[in-house]
mmCIF file of C-alpha atoms and ligand atoms in Angstrom:
data_model
loop_
_atom_site.group_PDB
_atom_site.id
_atom_site.type_symbol
_atom_site.label_atom_id
_atom_site.label_comp_id
_atom_site.label_asym_id
_atom_site.label_seq_id
_atom_site.Cartn_x
_atom_site.Cartn_y
_atom_site.Cartn_z
ATOM 1 C CA MET S 204 52.949 -60.205 25.246
ATOM 2 C CA THR S 205 51.789 -56.919 26.894
ATOM 3 C CA GLN S 206 49.355 -55.119 24.636
ATOM 4 C CA TYR S 207 49.074 -51.401 23.987
ATOM 5 C CA ARG S 208 46.242 -50.037 26.095
ATOM 6 C CA PRO S 209 44.230 -47.260 24.470
ATOM 7 C CA VAL S 210 43.129 -44.227 26.599
ATOM 8 C CA TRP S 211 39.496 -45.067 26.007
ATOM 9 C CA ALA S 212 39.772 -48.502 27.646
ATOM 10 C CA PRO S 213 37.873 -48.320 30.972
ATOM 11 C CA ASP S 214 39.750 -49.175 34.198
ATOM 12 C CA GLY S 215 39.629 -52.810 35.039
ATOM 13 C CA VAL S 216 38.869 -54.081 31.509
ATOM 14 C CA GLU S 217 40.844 -57.180 30.598
ATOM 15 C CA ILE S 218 42.402 -56.263 27.378
ATOM 16 C CA GLU S 219 44.196 -59.686 26.847
ATOM 17 C CA LYS S 220 41.001 -61.774 27.123
ATOM 18 C CA PRO S 221 39.010 -61.637 23.834
ATOM 19 C CA SER S 222 35.576 -60.212 24.492
ATOM 20 C CA THR S 223 32.474 -61.237 22.470
ATOM 21 C CA ALA S 224 31.363 -57.591 22.443
ATOM 22 C CA ARG S 225 34.577 -56.343 21.146
ATOM 23 C CA MET S 226 34.911 -59.159 18.561
ATOM 24 C CA TYR S 227 31.421 -58.215 17.300
ATOM 25 C CA ASP S 228 32.508 -54.563 17.143
ATOM 26 C CA PHE S 229 35.465 -55.719 14.931
ATOM 27 C CA TYR S 230 33.138 -57.699 12.532
ATOM 28 C CA LEU S 231 31.053 -54.608 12.105
ATOM 29 C CA GLY S 232 34.126 -52.561 11.254
ATOM 30 C CA GLY S 233 34.298 -50.659 14.609
ATOM 31 C CA SER S 234 37.393 -49.412 16.440
ATOM 32 C CA HIS S 235 36.631 -50.415 20.035
ATOM 33 C CA ASN S 236 38.551 -53.634 20.075
ATOM 34 C CA PHE S 237 42.055 -54.844 21.137
ATOM 35 C CA ALA S 238 44.709 -56.943 19.418
ATOM 36 C CA ALA S 239 43.478 -60.082 21.305
ATOM 37 C CA ASP S 240 39.860 -59.448 20.126
ATOM 38 C CA ARG S 241 41.032 -59.021 16.576
ATOM 39 C CA GLN S 242 43.124 -62.188 16.579
ATOM 40 C CA LEU S 243 40.244 -64.343 17.714
ATOM 41 C CA ALA S 244 37.803 -62.592 15.459
ATOM 42 C CA ALA S 245 40.191 -63.374 12.573
ATOM 43 C CA ARG S 246 40.134 -67.021 13.562
ATOM 44 C CA THR S 247 36.307 -66.967 13.582
ATOM 45 C CA ILE S 248 36.227 -65.444 10.101
ATOM 46 C CA GLU S 249 38.623 -68.175 8.907
ATOM 47 C CA ALA S 250 36.240 -70.777 10.331
ATOM 48 C CA TRP S 251 33.217 -68.999 8.783
ATOM 49 C CA PRO S 252 33.992 -66.233 6.282
ATOM 50 C CA ASP S 253 30.407 -64.971 6.229
ATOM 51 C CA VAL S 254 30.440 -63.879 9.861
ATOM 52 C CA PRO S 255 30.757 -60.135 9.084
ATOM 53 C CA HIS S 256 27.791 -60.393 6.719
ATOM 54 C CA LEU S 257 25.643 -62.127 9.300
ATOM 55 C CA CYS S 258 26.509 -59.393 11.831
ATOM 56 C CA GLN S 259 25.286 -56.801 9.348
ATOM 57 C CA ALA S 260 22.149 -58.825 8.729
ATOM 58 C CA ASN S 261 21.485 -58.913 12.485
ATOM 59 C CA ARG S 262 21.900 -55.115 12.682
ATOM 60 C CA ALA S 263 19.460 -54.753 9.741
ATOM 61 C CA PHE S 264 16.928 -56.960 11.524
ATOM 62 C CA LEU S 265 17.480 -54.727 14.616
ATOM 63 C CA ARG S 266 16.571 -51.669 12.495
ATOM 64 C CA ARG S 267 13.579 -53.273 10.836
ATOM 65 C CA SER S 268 12.110 -54.746 14.012
ATOM 66 C CA VAL S 269 12.732 -51.730 16.249
ATOM 67 C CA THR S 270 11.292 -49.475 13.569
ATOM 68 C CA HIS S 271 8.199 -51.651 13.359
ATOM 69 C CA LEU S 272 7.734 -51.737 17.202
ATOM 70 C CA ALA S 273 8.106 -47.957 17.479
ATOM 71 C CA SER S 274 5.568 -47.531 14.617
ATOM 72 C CA LEU S 275 3.163 -49.662 16.561
ATOM 73 C CA GLY S 276 3.370 -47.130 19.470
ATOM 74 C CA VAL S 277 5.863 -48.955 21.668
ATOM 75 C CA ASP S 278 7.688 -46.270 23.595
ATOM 76 C CA GLN S 279 9.917 -48.247 26.045
ATOM 77 C CA PHE S 280 12.692 -50.553 25.016
ATOM 78 C CA LEU S 281 15.001 -52.769 27.130
ATOM 79 C CA ASP S 282 18.017 -53.948 24.995
ATOM 80 C CA LEU S 283 19.526 -56.896 26.764
ATOM 81 C CA GLY S 284 23.157 -57.685 25.564
ATOM 82 C CA SER S 285 23.192 -54.404 23.640
ATOM 83 C CA GLY S 286 26.833 -54.423 22.659
ATOM 84 C CA ILE S 287 29.246 -51.530 21.862
ATOM 85 C CA PRO S 288 27.424 -48.600 20.168
ATOM 86 C CA THR S 289 27.580 -48.577 16.438
ATOM 87 C CA ALA S 290 25.692 -47.267 13.499
ATOM 88 C CA GLY S 291 21.931 -47.358 13.946
ATOM 89 C CA ASN S 292 21.782 -47.788 17.782
ATOM 90 C CA VAL S 293 18.327 -48.589 19.112
ATOM 91 C CA HIS S 294 17.698 -45.191 20.623
ATOM 92 C CA GLU S 295 18.532 -43.531 17.273
ATOM 93 C CA VAL S 296 16.182 -45.817 15.397
ATOM 94 C CA VAL S 297 13.397 -45.292 18.002
ATOM 95 C CA HIS S 298 13.788 -41.571 18.295
ATOM 96 C CA ALA S 299 13.523 -41.116 14.490
ATOM 97 C CA ILE S 300 9.841 -42.146 15.076
ATOM 98 C CA ASN S 301 9.248 -41.038 18.663
ATOM 99 C CA PRO S 302 11.717 -38.697 20.244
ATOM 100 C CA ASP S 303 10.201 -39.160 23.711
ATOM 101 C CA ALA S 304 10.482 -42.977 23.715
ATOM 102 C CA ARG S 305 12.816 -44.434 26.420
ATOM 103 C CA VAL S 306 15.599 -46.922 25.914
ATOM 104 C CA VAL S 307 17.769 -48.735 28.430
ATOM 105 C CA TYR S 308 20.850 -50.690 27.271
ATOM 106 C CA VAL S 309 22.148 -53.564 29.360
ATOM 107 C CA ASP S 310 25.488 -55.326 28.795
ATOM 108 C CA ALA S 311 28.068 -57.193 30.777
ATOM 109 C CA ASP S 312 31.014 -55.776 28.854
ATOM 110 C CA PRO S 313 32.658 -52.785 30.442
ATOM 111 C CA VAL S 314 33.762 -51.281 27.100
ATOM 112 C CA ALA S 315 30.137 -51.554 25.769
ATOM 113 C CA ILE S 316 28.722 -49.804 28.747
ATOM 114 C CA ALA S 317 31.361 -47.058 29.071
ATOM 115 C CA HIS S 318 30.866 -46.113 25.419
ATOM 116 C CA SER S 319 27.079 -46.341 25.736
ATOM 117 C CA LYS S 320 27.131 -44.013 28.736
ATOM 118 C CA ALA S 321 29.538 -41.587 26.986
ATOM 119 C CA LEU S 322 27.206 -41.574 23.917
ATOM 120 C CA LEU S 323 24.078 -41.125 26.024
ATOM 121 C CA ALA S 324 25.381 -38.308 28.196
ATOM 122 C CA GLN S 325 23.380 -35.814 26.023
ATOM 123 C CA VAL S 326 20.407 -38.116 25.577
ATOM 124 C CA PRO S 327 18.011 -37.857 28.521
ATOM 125 C CA GLU S 328 15.674 -40.467 27.087
ATOM 126 C CA ALA S 329 18.164 -43.306 27.225
ATOM 127 C CA ALA S 330 20.380 -44.957 29.762
ATOM 128 C CA ALA S 331 22.884 -47.830 29.964
ATOM 129 C CA VAL S 332 23.526 -50.319 32.851
ATOM 130 C CA TYR S 333 26.285 -52.737 33.438
ATOM 131 C CA ALA S 334 24.508 -55.900 34.393
ATOM 132 C CA ASP S 335 24.313 -59.657 33.709
ATOM 133 C CA LEU S 336 21.203 -60.406 31.700
ATOM 134 C CA ARG S 337 21.027 -63.856 33.232
ATOM 135 C CA ASP S 338 19.711 -62.218 36.383
ATOM 136 C CA PRO S 339 16.368 -60.638 35.461
ATOM 137 C CA ASP S 340 15.626 -59.387 39.024
ATOM 138 C CA ALA S 341 18.929 -57.493 39.237
ATOM 139 C CA VAL S 342 18.397 -56.022 35.743
ATOM 140 C CA LEU S 343 14.817 -54.996 36.287
ATOM 141 C CA ASP S 344 15.461 -53.685 39.816
ATOM 142 C CA SER S 345 18.474 -51.762 38.872
ATOM 143 C CA PRO S 346 18.055 -47.940 39.288
ATOM 144 C CA GLU S 347 18.588 -47.375 35.612
ATOM 145 C CA VAL S 348 15.816 -49.671 34.604
ATOM 146 C CA ALA S 349 13.349 -49.293 37.538
ATOM 147 C CA GLY S 350 13.785 -45.461 37.478
ATOM 148 C CA PHE S 351 13.574 -45.144 33.768
ATOM 149 C CA LEU S 352 11.085 -47.591 32.423
ATOM 150 C CA ASP S 353 7.479 -48.028 33.683
ATOM 151 C CA LEU S 354 7.136 -51.839 33.728
ATOM 152 C CA ALA S 355 3.389 -51.492 34.506
ATOM 153 C CA ARG S 356 3.097 -50.477 30.852
ATOM 154 C CA PRO S 357 4.177 -52.397 27.695
ATOM 155 C CA VAL S 358 7.766 -52.535 26.987
ATOM 156 C CA ALA S 359 9.774 -54.159 24.102
ATOM 157 C CA LEU S 360 12.424 -56.535 25.287
ATOM 158 C CA LEU S 361 15.264 -56.776 22.680
ATOM 159 C CA MET S 362 17.582 -59.858 22.681
ATOM 160 C CA PHE S 363 19.637 -59.531 19.471
ATOM 161 C CA ALA S 364 22.339 -62.196 19.156
ATOM 162 C CA ALA S 365 22.759 -62.215 22.979
ATOM 163 C CA LEU S 366 21.224 -65.589 24.008
ATOM 164 C CA PRO S 367 23.908 -67.653 22.147
ATOM 165 C CA PHE S 368 26.144 -66.531 25.002
ATOM 166 C CA VAL S 369 23.883 -68.057 27.629
ATOM 167 C CA PRO S 370 24.700 -71.728 27.994
ATOM 168 C CA ASP S 371 22.043 -74.390 28.279
ATOM 169 C CA SER S 372 23.116 -74.886 31.914
ATOM 170 C CA ASP S 373 21.852 -71.389 32.658
ATOM 171 C CA ASP S 374 18.385 -72.199 31.238
ATOM 172 C CA PRO S 375 18.061 -69.447 28.548
ATOM 173 C CA ALA S 376 14.239 -70.338 28.097
ATOM 174 C CA GLY S 377 13.722 -69.872 31.826
ATOM 175 C CA ILE S 378 15.491 -66.497 31.811
ATOM 176 C CA VAL S 379 13.377 -65.244 28.863
ATOM 177 C CA ALA S 380 10.218 -66.499 30.617
ATOM 178 C CA ALA S 381 11.307 -64.680 33.862
ATOM 179 C CA TYR S 382 11.535 -61.408 31.888
ATOM 180 C CA ARG S 383 8.238 -62.128 30.057
ATOM 181 C CA ASP S 384 6.395 -62.658 33.288
ATOM 182 C CA LYS S 385 7.593 -59.430 34.822
ATOM 183 C CA THR S 386 6.449 -57.319 31.839
ATOM 184 C CA ALA S 387 2.961 -55.979 31.271
ATOM 185 C CA PRO S 388 0.542 -57.683 28.777
ATOM 186 C CA GLY S 389 0.952 -56.042 25.438
ATOM 187 C CA SER S 390 4.753 -56.086 25.879
ATOM 188 C CA TYR S 391 6.942 -57.444 23.109
ATOM 189 C CA LEU S 392 10.052 -59.620 22.598
ATOM 190 C CA ALA S 393 12.307 -59.235 19.507
ATOM 191 C CA LEU S 394 14.897 -61.891 19.224
ATOM 192 C CA SER S 395 17.625 -63.096 16.840
ATOM 193 C CA HIS S 396 19.634 -66.189 17.379
ATOM 194 C CA GLY S 397 22.240 -68.110 15.343
ATOM 195 C CA THR S 398 21.581 -71.753 14.389
ATOM 196 C CA GLY S 399 23.598 -74.860 13.668
ATOM 197 C CA ASP S 400 20.752 -76.408 11.614
ATOM 198 C CA TYR S 401 22.105 -75.575 8.206
ATOM 199 C CA ARG S 402 25.873 -75.839 8.493
ATOM 200 C CA PRO S 403 26.688 -77.941 11.592
ATOM 201 C CA GLU S 404 30.369 -78.375 10.688
ATOM 202 C CA ALA S 405 31.110 -74.661 10.196
ATOM 203 C CA VAL S 406 29.139 -73.801 13.344
ATOM 204 C CA ARG S 407 31.044 -76.354 15.386
ATOM 205 C CA ARG S 408 34.312 -74.678 14.272
ATOM 206 C CA VAL S 409 33.008 -71.275 15.391
ATOM 207 C CA GLU S 410 31.869 -72.643 18.713
ATOM 208 C CA ASP S 411 35.266 -74.021 19.214
ATOM 209 C CA VAL S 412 37.020 -70.716 18.477
ATOM 210 C CA TYR S 413 34.647 -69.028 21.033
ATOM 211 C CA THR S 414 35.780 -71.268 23.797
ATOM 212 C CA GLN S 415 38.662 -68.868 24.005
ATOM 213 C CA ALA S 416 36.406 -65.781 24.337
ATOM 214 C CA SER S 417 34.867 -64.058 27.421
ATOM 215 C CA HIS S 418 31.618 -66.019 26.725
ATOM 216 C CA ALA S 419 31.331 -69.339 24.903
ATOM 217 C CA MET S 420 28.880 -69.423 22.094
ATOM 218 C CA ARG S 421 26.008 -71.872 21.702
ATOM 219 C CA LEU S 422 24.127 -71.875 18.442
ATOM 220 C CA ARG S 423 20.676 -73.593 18.648
ATOM 221 C CA SER S 424 18.187 -75.425 16.591
ATOM 222 C CA ARG S 425 15.098 -73.806 15.149
ATOM 223 C CA ASP S 426 12.886 -75.783 17.750
ATOM 224 C CA ASP S 427 15.046 -74.498 20.585
ATOM 225 C CA ILE S 428 14.899 -70.950 19.437
ATOM 226 C CA SER S 429 11.143 -71.287 18.818
ATOM 227 C CA ALA S 430 10.803 -72.447 22.562
ATOM 228 C CA LEU S 431 12.470 -69.211 23.572
ATOM 229 C CA MET S 432 9.446 -67.352 22.218
ATOM 230 C CA ASP S 433 7.011 -69.274 24.383
ATOM 231 C CA GLY S 434 4.053 -67.210 25.672
ATOM 232 C CA TYR S 435 4.441 -64.728 22.832
ATOM 233 C CA GLU S 436 2.069 -64.433 19.852
ATOM 234 C CA LEU S 437 4.407 -64.057 16.856
ATOM 235 C CA LEU S 438 3.936 -61.164 14.474
ATOM 236 C CA ASP S 439 3.958 -61.970 10.763
ATOM 237 C CA PRO S 440 5.914 -63.666 9.266
ATOM 238 C CA GLY S 441 6.718 -65.644 12.530
ATOM 239 C CA LEU S 442 10.079 -67.121 13.371
ATOM 240 C CA VAL S 443 12.023 -67.077 10.074
ATOM 241 C CA ASP S 444 15.445 -66.808 8.557
ATOM 242 C CA ILE S 445 16.754 -63.352 9.568
ATOM 243 C CA ILE S 446 16.873 -61.818 6.107
ATOM 244 C CA LEU S 447 13.255 -62.841 5.557
ATOM 245 C CA TRP S 448 11.711 -60.968 8.507
ATOM 246 C CA ARG S 449 9.797 -58.194 6.790
ATOM 247 C CA PRO S 450 12.673 -57.403 4.288
ATOM 248 C CA ASP S 451 13.082 -53.811 3.264
ATOM 249 C CA PRO S 452 12.394 -53.346 -0.384
ATOM 250 C CA GLN S 453 14.692 -50.400 -0.441
ATOM 251 C CA SER S 454 17.814 -52.392 0.759
ATOM 252 C CA PRO S 455 20.664 -53.106 -1.679
ATOM 253 C CA PRO S 456 21.026 -56.529 -3.224
ATOM 254 C CA ASP S 457 21.789 -59.301 -0.696
ATOM 255 C CA PRO S 458 25.631 -59.750 -0.446
ATOM 256 C CA LEU S 459 25.204 -63.482 0.011
ATOM 257 C CA GLY S 460 22.673 -63.933 -2.793
ATOM 258 C CA GLY S 461 19.856 -64.500 -0.360
ATOM 259 C CA ASP S 462 21.290 -67.847 0.743
ATOM 260 C CA VAL S 463 19.692 -68.221 4.219
ATOM 261 C CA THR S 464 22.053 -71.104 5.090
ATOM 262 C CA ARG S 465 25.007 -68.638 4.828
ATOM 263 C CA TYR S 466 23.322 -66.416 7.498
ATOM 264 C CA SER S 467 22.219 -69.242 9.718
ATOM 265 C CA MET S 468 20.259 -67.020 11.918
ATOM 266 C CA PHE S 469 16.608 -67.021 12.925
ATOM 267 C CA ALA S 470 14.560 -63.979 13.975
ATOM 268 C CA ALA S 471 11.106 -63.291 15.445
ATOM 269 C CA VAL S 472 9.040 -60.590 17.123
ATOM 270 C CA GLY S 473 6.242 -61.584 19.506
ATOM 271 C CA ARG S 474 3.643 -59.880 21.688
ATOM 272 C CA ARG S 475 2.570 -61.190 25.035
HETATM 273 C C1 LIG Q 145 26.959 -60.493 19.420
HETATM 274 S S1 LIG Q 145 26.759 -59.111 20.529
HETATM 275 C C2 LIG Q 145 25.235 -58.494 20.042
HETATM 276 C C3 LIG Q 145 25.064 -56.950 20.278
HETATM 277 C C4 LIG Q 145 23.782 -56.359 19.941
HETATM 278 N N1 LIG Q 145 22.662 -56.951 20.618
HETATM 279 C C5 LIG Q 145 23.493 -56.529 18.421
HETATM 280 O O1 LIG Q 145 22.688 -57.454 18.052
HETATM 281 O O2 LIG Q 145 24.020 -55.799 17.601
HETATM 282 C C6 LIG Q 145 26.312 -59.963 22.123
HETATM 283 C C7 LIG Q 145 26.344 -59.031 23.272
HETATM 284 O O3 LIG Q 145 25.825 -59.794 24.429
HETATM 285 C C8 LIG Q 145 26.575 -59.368 25.533
HETATM 286 N N2 LIG Q 145 26.363 -60.399 26.615
HETATM 287 C C9 LIG Q 145 26.740 -61.736 26.544
HETATM 288 N N3 LIG Q 145 26.429 -62.341 27.678
HETATM 289 C C10 LIG Q 145 25.816 -61.361 28.454
HETATM 290 C C11 LIG Q 145 25.257 -61.440 29.709
HETATM 291 N N4 LIG Q 145 25.278 -62.527 30.496
HETATM 292 N N5 LIG Q 145 24.825 -60.306 30.254
HETATM 293 C C12 LIG Q 145 24.773 -59.117 29.513
HETATM 294 N N6 LIG Q 145 25.331 -59.008 28.261
HETATM 295 C C13 LIG Q 145 25.777 -60.184 27.816
HETATM 296 C C14 LIG Q 145 27.993 -59.260 25.026
HETATM 297 O O4 LIG Q 145 28.765 -58.522 25.923
HETATM 298 C C15 LIG Q 145 27.766 -58.577 23.681
HETATM 299 O O5 LIG Q 145 27.824 -57.240 23.776
#
């Protein structure tokens, strides 16, 4: 069936292949998704009804961790697998603390980057680049990153819910280490990652659904996620369930009753 093609869809985008970026946009209540994305997202929610809540918890961790890093004086951010712009984008969170800080968004989804560029047209301190995060040299040498960030100074690398889309065969720990080794001492990594430790059956069902998407999804054990932070000294409270990373006392009551197994995501921030 041919699908209706909205005017905002960038040329060349495959609207009939569900995209992980657009499915995530759908879970967050966004409007930059197509029928194929919504259908597969609905199947994911059937397999794990808590998915929209865990996406919100991931965004809340983004806000808390980026606010913390900006408050520590970090003024350069590289957001890898940044997604389609939504409420509380990294540059907005950062600029509330330091309007001169620089942010570069990297994603391999054409809709995510087209919308990021449109949003950033009036924001000289931020840029977006269409690139594959699995190729650290290509990302770091791209004109948008090399011309915008000074990698001789500390930078915060952000990998929020992005590494589950890097299969084991692509060596996610090796990719993270390559970025780490190319950043200056005093740089940071903030990371969130889904886990199959608590609810392996439900996770298997979700992984199954995602075999139909643009990127397969691989949720990992706490030990494997901990290994991704190698070479970083973890800030308090370490690698923890996502809702337990420096929770905001002002936030409304937890919609899942604080049951960390229903979120099944770990989060950490480390300094190299
Ligand atoms: C679940 S979304 C997370 C978005 C955002 N980081 C957040 O936490 O709100 C995962 C994002 O990673 C992107 N992604 C997956 N594999 C990628 C790759 N190899 N290179 C760049 N981006 C990738 C997807 O396009 C998608 O936008």
